[in-house]
Structure formats: structure tokens, C-alpha cells
Amino acid sequence: MIANTRVVLVRPHYAGNVGSVARVMKNFGLNQLTLVSPYADPLSDEARRMSTHGENLLTNAKIVDTFEEAVADCQLVFATSANVEGLYRGSHYGRPDEVLPVFVDSLQTGPSALVFGPEPHGLANAEIAQCHGLIRIITDHEYSSLNLSMAVGICLYELRRQFAQRTANYQTPPSRQIANYASQEEMFRHLRHGLEAIHYVWGTKADLLFHGIRQLIARSNPTPVEVRMLHGLARQMEWVAAQLPPKADDQPSGGE
């Protein structure tokens, strides 16, 4: 089950870090490494030298062009960041021990992803906004930025600890199948279109308002049936909007 964990490195810059991540993944029994538009060469001598028995992870690493492609088939997608300021980051973060229990549960029915940003500046707000949660590792406030492989190691240690605890307790696997990331994203796009059609999501605050709606739904870990239900809601809003006479102006009817 724990092998369903996917480690996603977004635009990694340094080959040594990629190799070190492969090593720590090997330590904790993981084998799904995905690189999004990497600057670093995972097959370089430096990466191999730092991987120590994790060379097969480098050889088999999947390289993709976009974040969406990396996580399309995943159920839960959790980002990591030391920066938790602002609406997109501050509304849904927690420590590894707080966030990872639900992540471990999801692994019983399919893949889920832990996403780590590029070394110079971490993940962008737009990337974090697309995730279902945010992991923050508590560090000293004077220097909060961890080395990439250290951050991966801390998260994977807690993941393994949570997994071992569940195995020891013989917990029954959950019956809920979480809809994969790609189908959720399609639903969110459709839902936003429906909300825009009825002028609930509208104007200068549209992005922030829909982000809140998105996080509310994402926290429920919607099933495929629930995703289809939300598609139906979006279609109904589109139908209602089409029946209404044109508005005299573009002022929103709600949501602000």
C-alpha cells in the first residue's frame, strides 16, 4: 500500500538533490519518482553518486512537462512549503503528523502524491492552489527553508510511521474511493463555469472566492459519484443562466 505514494519534484535544479531524494525514497520503500520539467539530469554522475542504492529510481523516474500530468491519476495531492502566508497557503496547511493520516488512508485505494518545489523558491501559489492540502515542517523562524532531500526525508519518515501504526492496529481499509486528480480538476473547471454563469463567482474577487469553494470541496475527498453530482450541479446552473434575460449591466448577483 505505501508503494502507492508518488514523490513529485517540480523543476528540481540540482542533480545531487535528486539523487538524495532517490536514496531516501529507497530507505522508506517507495519507488514512484516523478520529475516535472527538471533542470537537473537524474542520470548524471552526481545524481547517481548521491542516490546510494537508489539508482533504479533514477533510471525509472517519470519525466513530464506539467504539474497536472504528474498527478492526473492521483487521489490526494499534498504540497509542501515553509511559506504559509496568504490566502492560498494559510487556509489549509498542517504539520506532517496532522496532514498525513488521511493521505495514508487514501493509499489503500490508489496513488496519491507528495509534491516538492524547486530549490531556489519552492512551489508557486498557483501550484499550491491546485493541491488538496499543504504540509509545513516546523523549523526555526530565522531560517525555515530546508534542503529538498531533508524535507522529503522528514515527510517520508512520518508517512512510514503512520503506515506502520495502521498496520499494527489492523485498521479496516476505507470503503470510499476518492476521485482522481484529473477528474476533480475537470469538475472544478465545470463548476466554476456554472458559478460564473449565474454571477456568483464574478468580479475582482472571483479567484479568491472560488479558491475557498475549491478547498471546501477538496477537504471532503469527493468520490467519483460525488464528482458526477457536482457536474450535474454545474450543468443545472448553466441551464438556469441560459433561461434568464440578459442583465442590464455586468454587476454580480452574489458572491462578493
Short mmCIF file of N, CA, C and O in Angstrom, two decimals, residues 7 9 18 22 25 31-36 38 41-43 54-64:
data_model
loop_
_atom_site.label_atom_id
_atom_site.label_comp_id
_atom_site.label_asym_id
_atom_site.label_seq_id
_atom_site.Cartn_x
_atom_site.Cartn_y
_atom_site.Cartn_z
N VAL A 7 6.30 10.56 -5.20
CA VAL A 7 7.06 11.77 -4.87
C VAL A 7 7.25 12.56 -6.15
O VAL A 7 7.82 12.06 -7.12
N LEU A 9 8.81 15.96 -7.82
CA LEU A 9 9.73 17.09 -7.70
C LEU A 9 9.47 18.04 -8.86
O LEU A 9 9.62 17.65 -10.03
N VAL A 18 18.35 15.48 -6.40
CA VAL A 18 17.50 14.44 -7.00
C VAL A 18 18.01 13.06 -6.59
O VAL A 18 17.24 12.17 -6.23
N ALA A 22 16.14 10.12 -4.24
CA ALA A 22 16.03 8.71 -4.63
C ALA A 22 16.51 7.80 -3.50
O ALA A 22 15.91 6.77 -3.21
N MET A 25 13.93 7.80 -0.65
CA MET A 25 12.76 7.02 -1.06
C MET A 25 13.05 5.53 -0.92
O MET A 25 12.18 4.76 -0.49
N ASN A 31 8.91 3.81 -4.66
CA ASN A 31 9.57 3.66 -5.97
C ASN A 31 8.97 4.55 -7.06
O ASN A 31 9.39 4.45 -8.21
N GLN A 32 8.00 5.39 -6.73
CA GLN A 32 7.39 6.26 -7.74
C GLN A 32 7.98 7.67 -7.65
O GLN A 32 7.57 8.47 -6.80
N LEU A 33 8.93 7.98 -8.51
CA LEU A 33 9.55 9.30 -8.55
C LEU A 33 9.18 9.96 -9.88
O LEU A 33 9.43 9.41 -10.95
N THR A 34 8.58 11.14 -9.80
CA THR A 34 8.20 11.89 -11.00
C THR A 34 8.83 13.27 -10.95
O THR A 34 8.79 13.95 -9.92
N LEU A 35 9.43 13.69 -12.06
CA LEU A 35 10.08 14.99 -12.17
C LEU A 35 9.32 15.84 -13.17
O LEU A 35 9.06 15.40 -14.30
N VAL A 36 8.97 17.06 -12.77
CA VAL A 36 8.26 17.97 -13.65
C VAL A 36 9.25 19.00 -14.20
O VAL A 36 9.83 19.78 -13.46
N PRO A 38 12.42 19.06 -15.18
CA PRO A 38 13.63 19.21 -14.35
C PRO A 38 14.74 19.96 -15.07
O PRO A 38 14.96 19.79 -16.28
N ASP A 41 19.70 16.74 -14.37
CA ASP A 41 19.69 15.47 -15.08
C ASP A 41 19.70 14.33 -14.06
O ASP A 41 20.70 14.14 -13.36
N PRO A 42 18.60 13.56 -13.96
CA PRO A 42 18.57 12.49 -12.97
C PRO A 42 19.52 11.34 -13.27
O PRO A 42 19.78 10.50 -12.39
N LEU A 43 20.07 11.30 -14.48
CA LEU A 43 21.00 10.22 -14.84
C LEU A 43 22.45 10.69 -14.82
O LEU A 43 23.34 9.97 -15.25
N GLY A 54 19.77 3.73 -4.76
CA GLY A 54 18.51 4.19 -5.34
C GLY A 54 18.63 4.48 -6.82
O GLY A 54 17.79 5.18 -7.39
N GLU A 55 19.68 3.92 -7.45
CA GLU A 55 19.90 4.20 -8.88
C GLU A 55 18.72 3.78 -9.74
O GLU A 55 18.41 4.42 -10.75
N ASN A 56 18.06 2.69 -9.35
CA ASN A 56 16.92 2.22 -10.16
C ASN A 56 15.77 3.23 -10.16
O ASN A 56 15.03 3.35 -11.14
N LEU A 57 15.63 4.00 -9.07
CA LEU A 57 14.59 5.03 -9.04
C LEU A 57 14.91 6.14 -10.02
O LEU A 57 14.01 6.70 -10.65
N LEU A 58 16.20 6.47 -10.16
CA LEU A 58 16.60 7.49 -11.13
C LEU A 58 16.37 7.01 -12.56
O LEU A 58 15.88 7.74 -13.41
N THR A 59 16.73 5.76 -12.79
CA THR A 59 16.57 5.19 -14.14
C THR A 59 15.10 5.13 -14.54
O THR A 59 14.75 5.37 -15.70
N ASN A 60 14.24 4.81 -13.57
CA ASN A 60 12.82 4.63 -13.87
C ASN A 60 11.98 5.87 -13.59
O ASN A 60 10.74 5.82 -13.71
N ALA A 61 12.63 6.98 -13.20
CA ALA A 61 11.87 8.19 -12.89
C ALA A 61 11.07 8.64 -14.11
O ALA A 61 11.57 8.63 -15.24
N LYS A 62 9.85 9.05 -13.87
CA LYS A 62 9.00 9.55 -14.94
C LYS A 62 9.21 11.06 -15.07
O LYS A 62 9.16 11.79 -14.08
N ILE A 63 9.47 11.53 -16.27
CA ILE A 63 9.69 12.96 -16.53
C ILE A 63 8.53 13.48 -17.36
O ILE A 63 8.22 12.94 -18.42
N VAL A 64 7.87 14.51 -16.85
CA VAL A 64 6.71 15.09 -17.53
C VAL A 64 6.89 16.60 -17.66
O VAL A 64 7.74 17.20 -17.01
#
